[in-house]
Coordinates of C-alpha atoms in Angstrom, one line a residue:
Chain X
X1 CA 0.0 0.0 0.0
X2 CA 1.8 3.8 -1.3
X3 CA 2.1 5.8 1.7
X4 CA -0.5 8.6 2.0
X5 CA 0.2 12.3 1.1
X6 CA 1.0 14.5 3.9
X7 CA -1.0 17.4 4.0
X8 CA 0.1 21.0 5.3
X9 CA -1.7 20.9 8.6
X10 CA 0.4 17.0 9.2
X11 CA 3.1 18.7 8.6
X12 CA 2.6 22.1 10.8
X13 CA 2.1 19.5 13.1
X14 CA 5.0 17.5 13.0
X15 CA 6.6 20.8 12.7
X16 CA 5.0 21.9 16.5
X17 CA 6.4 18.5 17.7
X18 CA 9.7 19.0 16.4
X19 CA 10.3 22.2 18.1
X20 CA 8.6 21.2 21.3
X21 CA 10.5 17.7 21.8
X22 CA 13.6 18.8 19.6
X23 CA 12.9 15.8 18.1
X24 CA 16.3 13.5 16.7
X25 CA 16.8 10.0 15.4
X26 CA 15.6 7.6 18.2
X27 CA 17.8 6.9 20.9
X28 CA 16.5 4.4 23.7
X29 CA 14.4 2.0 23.3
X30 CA 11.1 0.9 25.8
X31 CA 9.3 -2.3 25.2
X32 CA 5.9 -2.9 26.9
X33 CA 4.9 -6.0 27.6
X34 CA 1.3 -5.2 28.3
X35 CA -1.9 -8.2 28.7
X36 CA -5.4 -7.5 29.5
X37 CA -4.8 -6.4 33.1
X38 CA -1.4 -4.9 33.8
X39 CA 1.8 -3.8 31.8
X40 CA 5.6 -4.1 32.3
X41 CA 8.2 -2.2 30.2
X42 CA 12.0 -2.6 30.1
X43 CA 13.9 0.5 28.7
X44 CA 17.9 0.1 27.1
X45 CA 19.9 2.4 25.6
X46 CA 23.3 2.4 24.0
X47 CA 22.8 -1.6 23.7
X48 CA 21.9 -2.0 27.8
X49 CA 19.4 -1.9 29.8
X50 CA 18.2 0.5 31.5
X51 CA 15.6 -0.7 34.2
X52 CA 12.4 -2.2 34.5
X53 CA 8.9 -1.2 35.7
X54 CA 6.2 -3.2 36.3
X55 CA 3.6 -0.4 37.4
X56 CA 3.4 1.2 34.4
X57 CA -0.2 0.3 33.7
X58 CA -0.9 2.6 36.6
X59 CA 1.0 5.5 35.0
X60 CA -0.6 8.5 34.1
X61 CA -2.0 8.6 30.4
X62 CA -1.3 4.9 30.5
X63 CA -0.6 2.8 27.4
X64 CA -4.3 1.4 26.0
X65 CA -4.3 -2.8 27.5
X66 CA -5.7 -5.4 24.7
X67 CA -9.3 -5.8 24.8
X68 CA -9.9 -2.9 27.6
X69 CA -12.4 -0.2 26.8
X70 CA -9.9 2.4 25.2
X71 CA -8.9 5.9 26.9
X72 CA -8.0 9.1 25.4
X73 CA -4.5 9.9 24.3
X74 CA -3.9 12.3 26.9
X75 CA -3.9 16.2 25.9
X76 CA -0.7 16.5 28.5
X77 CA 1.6 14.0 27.0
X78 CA 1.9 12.8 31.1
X79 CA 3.2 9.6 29.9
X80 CA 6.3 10.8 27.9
X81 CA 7.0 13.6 30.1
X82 CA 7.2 11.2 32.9
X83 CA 9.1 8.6 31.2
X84 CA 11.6 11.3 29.7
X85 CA 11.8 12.3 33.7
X86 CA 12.5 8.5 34.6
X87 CA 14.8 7.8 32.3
X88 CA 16.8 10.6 31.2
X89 CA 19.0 8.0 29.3
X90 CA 16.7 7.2 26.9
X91 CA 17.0 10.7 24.9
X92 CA 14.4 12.6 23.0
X93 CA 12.7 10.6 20.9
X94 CA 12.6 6.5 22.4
X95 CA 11.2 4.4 20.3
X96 CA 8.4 2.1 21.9
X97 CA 7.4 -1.5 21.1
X98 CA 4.3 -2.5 22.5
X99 CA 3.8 -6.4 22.8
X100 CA 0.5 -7.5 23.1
X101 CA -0.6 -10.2 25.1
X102 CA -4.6 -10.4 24.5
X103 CA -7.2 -13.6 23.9
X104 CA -6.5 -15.0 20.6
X105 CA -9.7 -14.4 18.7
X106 CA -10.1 -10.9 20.6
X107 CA -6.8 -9.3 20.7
X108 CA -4.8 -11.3 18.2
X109 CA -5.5 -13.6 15.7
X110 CA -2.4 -16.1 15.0
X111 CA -2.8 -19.3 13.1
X112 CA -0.2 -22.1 11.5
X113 CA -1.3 -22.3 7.9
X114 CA -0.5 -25.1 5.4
X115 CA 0.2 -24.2 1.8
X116 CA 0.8 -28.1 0.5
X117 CA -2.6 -28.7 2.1
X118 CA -4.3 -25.3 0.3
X119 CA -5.9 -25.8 -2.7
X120 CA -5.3 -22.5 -4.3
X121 CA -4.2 -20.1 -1.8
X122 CA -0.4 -21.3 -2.1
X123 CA 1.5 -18.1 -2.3
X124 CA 1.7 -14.9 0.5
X125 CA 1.0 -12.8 -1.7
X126 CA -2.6 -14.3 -2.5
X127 CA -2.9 -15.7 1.2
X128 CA -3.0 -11.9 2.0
X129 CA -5.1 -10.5 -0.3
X130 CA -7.7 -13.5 0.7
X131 CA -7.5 -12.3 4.4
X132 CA -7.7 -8.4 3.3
X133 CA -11.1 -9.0 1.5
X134 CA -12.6 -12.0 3.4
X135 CA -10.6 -13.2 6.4
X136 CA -13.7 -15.5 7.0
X137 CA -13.2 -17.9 5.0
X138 CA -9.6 -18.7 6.0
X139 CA -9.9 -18.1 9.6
X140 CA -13.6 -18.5 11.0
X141 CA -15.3 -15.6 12.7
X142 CA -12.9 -12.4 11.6
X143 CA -14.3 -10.2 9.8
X144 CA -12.8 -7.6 7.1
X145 CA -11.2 -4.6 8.3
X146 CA -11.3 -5.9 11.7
X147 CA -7.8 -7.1 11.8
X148 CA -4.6 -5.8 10.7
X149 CA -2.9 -9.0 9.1
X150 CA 0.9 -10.4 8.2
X151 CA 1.5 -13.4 6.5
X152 CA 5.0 -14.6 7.5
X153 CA 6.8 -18.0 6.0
X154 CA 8.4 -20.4 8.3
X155 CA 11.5 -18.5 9.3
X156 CA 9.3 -15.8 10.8
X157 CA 9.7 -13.0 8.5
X158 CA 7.3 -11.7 5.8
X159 CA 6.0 -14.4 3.3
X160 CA 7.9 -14.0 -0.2
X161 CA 5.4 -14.1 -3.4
X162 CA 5.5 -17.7 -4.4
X163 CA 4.6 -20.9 -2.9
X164 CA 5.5 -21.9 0.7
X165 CA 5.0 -25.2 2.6
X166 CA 4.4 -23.4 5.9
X167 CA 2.8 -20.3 6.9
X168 CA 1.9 -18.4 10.2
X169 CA -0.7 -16.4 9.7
X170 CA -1.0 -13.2 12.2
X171 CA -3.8 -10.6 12.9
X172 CA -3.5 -7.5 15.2
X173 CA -6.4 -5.8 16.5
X174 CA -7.8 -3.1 14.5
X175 CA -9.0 -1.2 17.4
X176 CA -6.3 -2.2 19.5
X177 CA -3.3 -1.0 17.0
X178 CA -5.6 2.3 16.2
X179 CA -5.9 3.1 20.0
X180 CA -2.3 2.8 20.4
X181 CA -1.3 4.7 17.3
X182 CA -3.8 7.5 18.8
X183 CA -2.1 7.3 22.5
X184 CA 1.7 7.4 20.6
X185 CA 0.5 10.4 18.8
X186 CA -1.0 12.4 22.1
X187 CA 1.9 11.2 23.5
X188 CA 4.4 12.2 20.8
X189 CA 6.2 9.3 21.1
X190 CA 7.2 7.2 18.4
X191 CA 6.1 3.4 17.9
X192 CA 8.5 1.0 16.8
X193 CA 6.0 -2.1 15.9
X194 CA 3.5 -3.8 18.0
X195 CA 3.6 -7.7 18.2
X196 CA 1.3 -10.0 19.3
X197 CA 3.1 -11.7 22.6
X198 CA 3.0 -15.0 21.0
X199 CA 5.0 -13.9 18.1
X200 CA 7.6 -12.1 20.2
X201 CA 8.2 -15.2 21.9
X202 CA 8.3 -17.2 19.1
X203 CA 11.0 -14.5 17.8
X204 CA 12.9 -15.1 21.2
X205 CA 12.9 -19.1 21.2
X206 CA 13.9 -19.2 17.1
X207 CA 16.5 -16.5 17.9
X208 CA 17.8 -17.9 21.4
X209 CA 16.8 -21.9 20.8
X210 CA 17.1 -22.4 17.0
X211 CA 15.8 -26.2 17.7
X212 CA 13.2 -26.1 20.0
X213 CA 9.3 -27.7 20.9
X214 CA 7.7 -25.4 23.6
X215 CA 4.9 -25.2 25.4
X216 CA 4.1 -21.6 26.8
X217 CA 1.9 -19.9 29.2
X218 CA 1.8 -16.3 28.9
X219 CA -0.3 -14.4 31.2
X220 CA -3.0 -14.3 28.7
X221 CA -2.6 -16.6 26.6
X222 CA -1.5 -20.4 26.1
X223 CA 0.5 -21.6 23.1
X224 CA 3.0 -24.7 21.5
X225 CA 5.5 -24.8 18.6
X226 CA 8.1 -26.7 17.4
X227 CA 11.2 -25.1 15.7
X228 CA 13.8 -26.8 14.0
X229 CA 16.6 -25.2 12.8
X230 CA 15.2 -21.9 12.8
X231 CA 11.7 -22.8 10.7
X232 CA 8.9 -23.2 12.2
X233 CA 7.4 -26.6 11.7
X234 CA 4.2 -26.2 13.8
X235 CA 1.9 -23.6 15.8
X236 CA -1.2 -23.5 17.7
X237 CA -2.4 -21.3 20.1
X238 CA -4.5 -23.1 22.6
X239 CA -8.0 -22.6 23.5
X240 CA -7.1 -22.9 27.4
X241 CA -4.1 -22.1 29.1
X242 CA -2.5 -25.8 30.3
X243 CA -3.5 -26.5 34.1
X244 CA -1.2 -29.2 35.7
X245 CA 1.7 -31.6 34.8
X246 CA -0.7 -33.8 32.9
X247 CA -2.2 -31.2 31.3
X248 CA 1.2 -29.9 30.0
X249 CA 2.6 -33.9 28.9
X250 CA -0.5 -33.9 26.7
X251 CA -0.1 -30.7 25.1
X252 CA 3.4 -31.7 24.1
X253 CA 2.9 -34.9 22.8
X254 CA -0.1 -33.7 20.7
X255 CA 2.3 -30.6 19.2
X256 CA 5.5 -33.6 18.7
X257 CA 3.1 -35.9 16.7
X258 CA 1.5 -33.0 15.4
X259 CA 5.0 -31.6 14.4
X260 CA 6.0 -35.0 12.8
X261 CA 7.8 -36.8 15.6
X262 CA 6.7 -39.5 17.6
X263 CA 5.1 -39.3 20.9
X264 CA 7.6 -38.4 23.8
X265 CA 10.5 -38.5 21.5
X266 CA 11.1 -34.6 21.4
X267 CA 13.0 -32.5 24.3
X268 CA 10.2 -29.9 25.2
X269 CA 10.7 -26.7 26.9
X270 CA 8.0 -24.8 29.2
X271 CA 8.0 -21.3 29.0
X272 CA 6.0 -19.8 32.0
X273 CA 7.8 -21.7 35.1
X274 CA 5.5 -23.1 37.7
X275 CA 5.8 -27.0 37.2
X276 CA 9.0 -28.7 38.2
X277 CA 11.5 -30.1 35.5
X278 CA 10.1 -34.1 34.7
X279 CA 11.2 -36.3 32.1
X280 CA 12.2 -34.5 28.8
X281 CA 11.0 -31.5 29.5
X282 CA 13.2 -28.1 30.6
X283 CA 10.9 -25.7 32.4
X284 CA 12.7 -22.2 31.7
X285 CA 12.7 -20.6 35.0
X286 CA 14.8 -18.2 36.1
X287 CA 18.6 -20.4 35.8
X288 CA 17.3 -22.1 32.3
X289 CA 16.5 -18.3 31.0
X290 CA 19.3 -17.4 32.2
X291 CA 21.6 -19.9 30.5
X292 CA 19.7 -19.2 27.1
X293 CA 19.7 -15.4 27.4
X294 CA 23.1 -15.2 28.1
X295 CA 23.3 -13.9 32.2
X296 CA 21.7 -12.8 34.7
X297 CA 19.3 -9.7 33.9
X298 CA 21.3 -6.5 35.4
X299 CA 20.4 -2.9 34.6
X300 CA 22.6 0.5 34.4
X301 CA 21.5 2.1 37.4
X302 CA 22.5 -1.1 39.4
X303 CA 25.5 -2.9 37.5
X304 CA 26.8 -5.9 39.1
X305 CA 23.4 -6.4 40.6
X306 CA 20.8 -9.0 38.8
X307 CA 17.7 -8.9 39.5
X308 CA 16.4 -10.9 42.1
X309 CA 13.9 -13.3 40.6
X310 CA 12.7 -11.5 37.6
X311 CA 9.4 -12.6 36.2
X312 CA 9.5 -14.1 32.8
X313 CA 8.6 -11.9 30.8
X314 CA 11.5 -9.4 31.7
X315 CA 13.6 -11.4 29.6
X316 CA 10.8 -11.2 26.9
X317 CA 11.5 -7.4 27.0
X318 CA 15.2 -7.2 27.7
X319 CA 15.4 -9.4 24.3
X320 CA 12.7 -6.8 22.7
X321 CA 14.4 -4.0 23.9
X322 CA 18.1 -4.6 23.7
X323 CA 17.7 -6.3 19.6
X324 CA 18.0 -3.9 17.0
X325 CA 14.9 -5.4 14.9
X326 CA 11.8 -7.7 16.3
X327 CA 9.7 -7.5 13.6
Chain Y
X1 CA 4.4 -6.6 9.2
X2 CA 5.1 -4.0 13.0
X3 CA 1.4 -4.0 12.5
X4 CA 0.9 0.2 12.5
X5 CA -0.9 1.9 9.6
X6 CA 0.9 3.5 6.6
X7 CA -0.5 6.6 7.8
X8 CA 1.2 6.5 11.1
X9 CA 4.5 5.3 10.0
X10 CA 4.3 8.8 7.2
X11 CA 3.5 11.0 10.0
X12 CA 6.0 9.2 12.1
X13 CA 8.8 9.7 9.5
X14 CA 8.2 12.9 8.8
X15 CA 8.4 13.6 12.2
X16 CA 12.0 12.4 12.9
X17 CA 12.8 13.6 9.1
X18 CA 16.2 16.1 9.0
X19 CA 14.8 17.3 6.1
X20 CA 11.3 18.1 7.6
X21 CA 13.1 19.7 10.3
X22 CA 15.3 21.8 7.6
X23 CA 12.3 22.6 6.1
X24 CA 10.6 23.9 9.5
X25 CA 13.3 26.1 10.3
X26 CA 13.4 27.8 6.5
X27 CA 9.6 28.2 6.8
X28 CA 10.4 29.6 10.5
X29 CA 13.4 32.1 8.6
X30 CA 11.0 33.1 5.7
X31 CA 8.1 34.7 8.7
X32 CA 10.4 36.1 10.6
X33 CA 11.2 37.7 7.4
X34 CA 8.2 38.9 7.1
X35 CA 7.9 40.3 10.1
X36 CA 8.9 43.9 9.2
X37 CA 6.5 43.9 6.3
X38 CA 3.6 43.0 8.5
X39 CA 4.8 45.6 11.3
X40 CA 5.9 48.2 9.1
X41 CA 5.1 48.4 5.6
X42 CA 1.4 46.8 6.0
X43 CA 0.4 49.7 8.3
X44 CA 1.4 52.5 5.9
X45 CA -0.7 50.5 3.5
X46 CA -3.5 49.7 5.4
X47 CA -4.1 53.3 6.0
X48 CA -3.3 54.6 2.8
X49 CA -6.5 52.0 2.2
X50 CA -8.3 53.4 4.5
X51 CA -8.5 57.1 3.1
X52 CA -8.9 55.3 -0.6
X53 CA -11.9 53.4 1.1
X54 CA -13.3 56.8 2.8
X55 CA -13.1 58.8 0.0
X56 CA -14.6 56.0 -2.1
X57 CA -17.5 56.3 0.5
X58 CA -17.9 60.0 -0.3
X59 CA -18.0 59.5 -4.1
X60 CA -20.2 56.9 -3.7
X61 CA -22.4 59.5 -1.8
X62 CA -21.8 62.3 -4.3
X63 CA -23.1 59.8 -7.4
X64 CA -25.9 58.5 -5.3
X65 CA -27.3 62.2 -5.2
X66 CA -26.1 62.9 -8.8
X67 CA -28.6 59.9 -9.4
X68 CA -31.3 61.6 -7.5
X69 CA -31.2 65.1 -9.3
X70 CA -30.7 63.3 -12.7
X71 CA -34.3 60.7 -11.9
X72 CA -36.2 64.1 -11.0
X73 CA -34.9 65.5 -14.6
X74 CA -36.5 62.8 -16.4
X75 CA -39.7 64.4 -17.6
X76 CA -37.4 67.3 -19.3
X77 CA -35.2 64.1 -20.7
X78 CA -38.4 63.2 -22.5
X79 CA -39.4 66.2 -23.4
X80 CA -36.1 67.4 -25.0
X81 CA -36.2 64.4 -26.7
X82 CA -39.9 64.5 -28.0
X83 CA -38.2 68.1 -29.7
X84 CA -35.7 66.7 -30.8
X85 CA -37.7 64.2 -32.4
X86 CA -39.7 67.4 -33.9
X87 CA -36.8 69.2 -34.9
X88 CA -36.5 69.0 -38.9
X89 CA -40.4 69.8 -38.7
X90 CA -39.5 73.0 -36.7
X91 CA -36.8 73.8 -39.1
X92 CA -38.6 73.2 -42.4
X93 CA -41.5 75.5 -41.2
X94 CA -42.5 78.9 -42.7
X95 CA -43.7 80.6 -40.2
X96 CA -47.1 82.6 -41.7
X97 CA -46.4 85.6 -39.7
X98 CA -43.0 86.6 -41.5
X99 CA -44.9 86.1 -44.8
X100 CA -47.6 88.2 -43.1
X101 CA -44.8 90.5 -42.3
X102 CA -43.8 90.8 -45.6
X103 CA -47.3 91.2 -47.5
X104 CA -47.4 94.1 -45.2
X105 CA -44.0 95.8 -45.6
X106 CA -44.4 95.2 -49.2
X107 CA -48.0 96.3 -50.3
X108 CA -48.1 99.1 -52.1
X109 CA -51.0 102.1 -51.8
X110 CA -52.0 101.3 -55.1
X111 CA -53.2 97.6 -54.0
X112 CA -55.7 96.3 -51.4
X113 CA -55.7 92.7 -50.2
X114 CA -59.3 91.2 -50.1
X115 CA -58.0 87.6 -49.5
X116 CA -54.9 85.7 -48.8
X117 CA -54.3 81.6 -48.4
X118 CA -51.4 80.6 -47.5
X119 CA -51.6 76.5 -48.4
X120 CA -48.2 73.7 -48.3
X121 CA -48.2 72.2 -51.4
X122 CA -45.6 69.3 -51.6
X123 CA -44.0 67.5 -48.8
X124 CA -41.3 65.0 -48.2
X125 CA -41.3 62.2 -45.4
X126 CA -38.5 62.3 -42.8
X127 CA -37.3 60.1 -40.2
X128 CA -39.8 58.7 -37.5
X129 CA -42.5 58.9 -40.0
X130 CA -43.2 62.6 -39.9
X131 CA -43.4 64.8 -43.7
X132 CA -42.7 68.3 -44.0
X133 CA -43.7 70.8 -46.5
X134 CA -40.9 71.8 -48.7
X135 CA -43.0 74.5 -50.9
X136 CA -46.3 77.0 -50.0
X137 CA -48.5 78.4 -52.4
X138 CA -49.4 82.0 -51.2
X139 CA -52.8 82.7 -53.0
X140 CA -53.5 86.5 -52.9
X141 CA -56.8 88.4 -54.3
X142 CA -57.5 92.1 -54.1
X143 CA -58.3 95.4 -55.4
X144 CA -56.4 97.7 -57.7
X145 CA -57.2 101.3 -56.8
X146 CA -55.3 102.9 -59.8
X147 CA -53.2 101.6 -62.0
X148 CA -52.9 98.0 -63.6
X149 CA -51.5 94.3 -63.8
X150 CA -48.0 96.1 -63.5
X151 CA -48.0 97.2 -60.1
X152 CA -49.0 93.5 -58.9
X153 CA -46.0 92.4 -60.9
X154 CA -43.6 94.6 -59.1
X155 CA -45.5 94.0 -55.7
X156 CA -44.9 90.0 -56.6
X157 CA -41.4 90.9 -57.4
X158 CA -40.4 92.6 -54.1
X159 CA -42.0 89.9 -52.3
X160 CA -40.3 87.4 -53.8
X161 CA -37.0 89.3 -53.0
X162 CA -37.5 88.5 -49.6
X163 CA -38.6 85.0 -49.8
X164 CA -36.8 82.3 -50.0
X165 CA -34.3 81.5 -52.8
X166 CA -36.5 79.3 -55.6
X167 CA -39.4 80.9 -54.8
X168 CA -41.4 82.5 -58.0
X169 CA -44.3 83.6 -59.7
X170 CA -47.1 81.2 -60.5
X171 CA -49.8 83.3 -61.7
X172 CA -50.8 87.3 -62.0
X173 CA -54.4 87.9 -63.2
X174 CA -57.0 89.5 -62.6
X175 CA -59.4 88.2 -60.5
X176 CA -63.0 87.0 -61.6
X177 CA -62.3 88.5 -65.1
X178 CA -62.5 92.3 -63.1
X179 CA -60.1 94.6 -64.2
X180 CA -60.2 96.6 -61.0
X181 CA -59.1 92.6 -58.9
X182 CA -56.2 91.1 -58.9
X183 CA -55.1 87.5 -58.8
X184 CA -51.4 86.7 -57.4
X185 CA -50.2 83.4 -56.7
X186 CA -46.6 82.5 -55.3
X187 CA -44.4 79.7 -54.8
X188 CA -42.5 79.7 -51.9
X189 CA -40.0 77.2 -51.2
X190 CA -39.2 76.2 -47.7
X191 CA -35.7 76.6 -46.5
X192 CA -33.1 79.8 -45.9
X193 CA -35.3 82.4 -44.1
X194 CA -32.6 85.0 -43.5
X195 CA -34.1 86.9 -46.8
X196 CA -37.1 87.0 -44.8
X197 CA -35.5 88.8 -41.8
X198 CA -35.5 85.6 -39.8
X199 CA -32.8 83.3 -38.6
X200 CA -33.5 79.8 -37.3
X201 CA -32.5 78.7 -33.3
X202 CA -30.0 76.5 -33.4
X203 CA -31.9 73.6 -31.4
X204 CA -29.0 71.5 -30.9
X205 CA -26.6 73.9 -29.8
X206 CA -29.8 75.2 -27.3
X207 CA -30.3 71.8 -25.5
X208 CA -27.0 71.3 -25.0
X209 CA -26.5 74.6 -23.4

């Protein structure tokens, strides 16, 4: 799609931000890992971290939660002056991610998609115009202009035109990505991307665990892959997050036979913590994450000091906020 | 694929654009540029408008009661014109009483008028479908006193000195076979009065006085 024409008043307008925020080329970056409930963000700059916060739901002029009812932007720009105040370090202009951990079917839409098993829609290029003009009859119940979609091939980045064997098909939110585009913009902040949290994870584990089956449990929503060798063999985000050990063992068999591989013959991992290490399986708690994400999680104002028992998802946003490209 | 609109991602570009910035500050440099015309030069102008725009006003005024005076001359308009409309009647007239005039300058003691017709005799059409005269028969009958058809010839003859040029004799006789009457008939043709004594108004010249 050609980028729209600026008009004059777009540009007086960037023009008022410019002189108001002095506005440079991006110099920190903040991820937000935010579900339905509550929000965390991790902030680096100059390729470290910064800090953490896990209050920042409660912020003033918040960022917009996935499938909440939707605020205004803020006249005040609260957020940014506050996070500029914070954060000195992360210059003028930071660059936010937002990654959004909704209901899949509400706030995100992600499927694994077959192109030996389609009859016609082979390609990305024709997968995508299918899900611009009638989403329905690909994935049941969306409906056009509802969602903003991605088609992306097995190695996670956007599907090339011609024919591919494996396909993950992603929908953002209309409303969602609109409300945060409208609190960026009272906010004069900039946005970076905004990524269903399934798809940042699956980003992390192909980036940090090139070979890897996993079973996750986000705090809103449940999920299992395999990757092998960087492609993504299989995907599907579960109906109901996993509740016990046996629970778990049966979600990972189904996604190994599912995958290819025979039933208790692949090494899972279990993102989410809670359950105790048992058979094949590698939960990845604190040590595990640790191992795979290459130390202990230590920011500027403290160096030397990791943090004591992290959640989970602060790796999820060191990763998001310390690599120069997530999406 | 960062899932934000194409619109956003302009705006957003725009907004961290060096060039969009360089352009800001040159559109900044170009009003403050203007600022002494708007502070300095525009208020000269603006009053220089002003008295433009005032005495405007008082023209304006000036015509509206020139329009006034000029409605409450209509009636003359269309009477002037109505004359003007009359005019080659009025100047192709012979006026009766300068050939009066002239009958009575002219007479002499020998001759005594019983009877005098003064009748148009051929006329020509003119614009706005009007006709004028252009000759007169003058139709005299009288008494001679003494003397005979000589004296009505000279009488005719110093008449027709003083009418106009063309003008002529038509018939001398006597009249009803009498010899003591007289019969005299003259031609006269319309036009140059001045042998008459009279000079015509120039109607023209008059209106536009």
């Amino acid at each position: 799609m050609p980028a729209p024409a600026l008009g004059f008043a777009d540009w007086l307008k960037s023009f008022r931000t410019y002189l108001t925020l002095n506005a440079g080329p991006a110099t920190g970056i903040a991820a937000i890992y935010a579900d339905t409930k509550a929000a965390a963000m991790g902030l680096a700059a100059s390729e470290s971290l910064l800090g953490f916060d896990s209050t920042v739901a409660g912020w003033p002029d918040p960022v917009p939660l996935p499938e909440q009812a939707q605020v205004g932007g803020g006249e005040k720009a609260a957020f940014a002056m506050r996070l500029k105040k914070a954060f000195p370090a992360l210059g003028t202009r930071p660059a936010m991610r937002i990654i959004a951990d909704g209901t899949n079917g509400a706030g995100f839409v992600m499927r694994h998609y077959s192109g030996e098993r389609a009859s016609t829609l082979r390609t990305g290029s024709l997968l995508r115009d299918a899900l611009e003009h009638g989403p329905g009859e690909i994935i049941t119940g969306t409906t056009p202009g509802a969602w903003r979609w991605a088609v992306l091939s097995a190695d996670l980045s956007e599907a090339p035109d011609g024919e591919q064997s494996h396909f993950l098909i992603v929908g953002m939110s209309e409303q969602y990505c609109s409300s945060v585009e409208a609190w960026a913009t009272a906010q004069d902040l900039a946005i970076d991307a905004i990524l269903p949290a399934p798809l940042a994870l699956l980003r992390w584990a192909r980036e940090r665990l090139p070979t890897v089956a996993m079973v996750a449990n986000l705090r809103a929503s449940s999920f299992r892959c395999i990757v092998v060798n960087g492609l993504l063999r299989y995907f599907e985000v579960l109906r109901n997050p996993y509740e016990g050990w046996d629970d778990f063992q049966h979600a990972a068999d189904e996604a190994g036979i599912a995958g290819g591989f025979e039933a208790g013959a692949v090494p899972f991992v279990h993102w989410g913590g809670g359950e105790p290490a048992k058979g094949n399986v590698t939960v990845l708690r604190e040590h595990a994450l640790q191992r795979v994400g290459g130390g202990a999680l230590s920011t500027k104002s403290e160096p030397g000091q990791p943090l004591q028992s992290p959640p989970p998802e602060y790796y999820l946003l060191a990763w998001a906020s310390l690599t120069h490209r997530i999406y | 694929m960062q899932f934000l609109s194409q619109e956003f991602l302009a705006r957003q570009a725009a907004k961290a654009s060096r060039t969009g910035a360089l352009a800001a500050w040159v559109f900044v440099a170009l009003v403050v540029l203007q600022l002494p015309f708007w502070f300095w030069v525009m208020p000269t102008v603006k009053g220089s408008l002003e008295a433009a725009q005032q005495a405007a006003g008082r023209l304006d005024s000036q015509d509206k009661a020139v329009d006034g005076r000029s409605r409450a001359l209509e009636d003359v308009r269309a009477q002037l014109a109505e004359v003007r409309r009359l005019e080659p009647v009025l100047t192709a007239r012979l006026p009766a009483a300068a050939v009066l005039a002239t009958i009575e300058k002219t007479i002499p003691a020998e001759l005594v008028c019983g009877k005098i017709r003064l009748s148009a005799d051929s006329f020509a059409p003119i614009a706005g479908g009007l006709r004028t005269p252009q000759t007169y028969n003058l139709r005299i009958e009288g008494w001679l006193s003494k003397g005979d058809r000589t004296e009505v010839l000279k009488w005719a003859n110093t008449m027709l000195g003083r009418m106009p040029t063309g003008s002529g004799i038509v018939t001398v006789d006597h009249a009803q076979g009498a010899p003591d009457t007289f019969l005299l008939v003259l031609r006269i043709v319309g036009g140059d009065l001045t042998r008459m004594g009279l000079s015509r108004i120039p109607i023209e010249t008059a209106s536009a006085q």
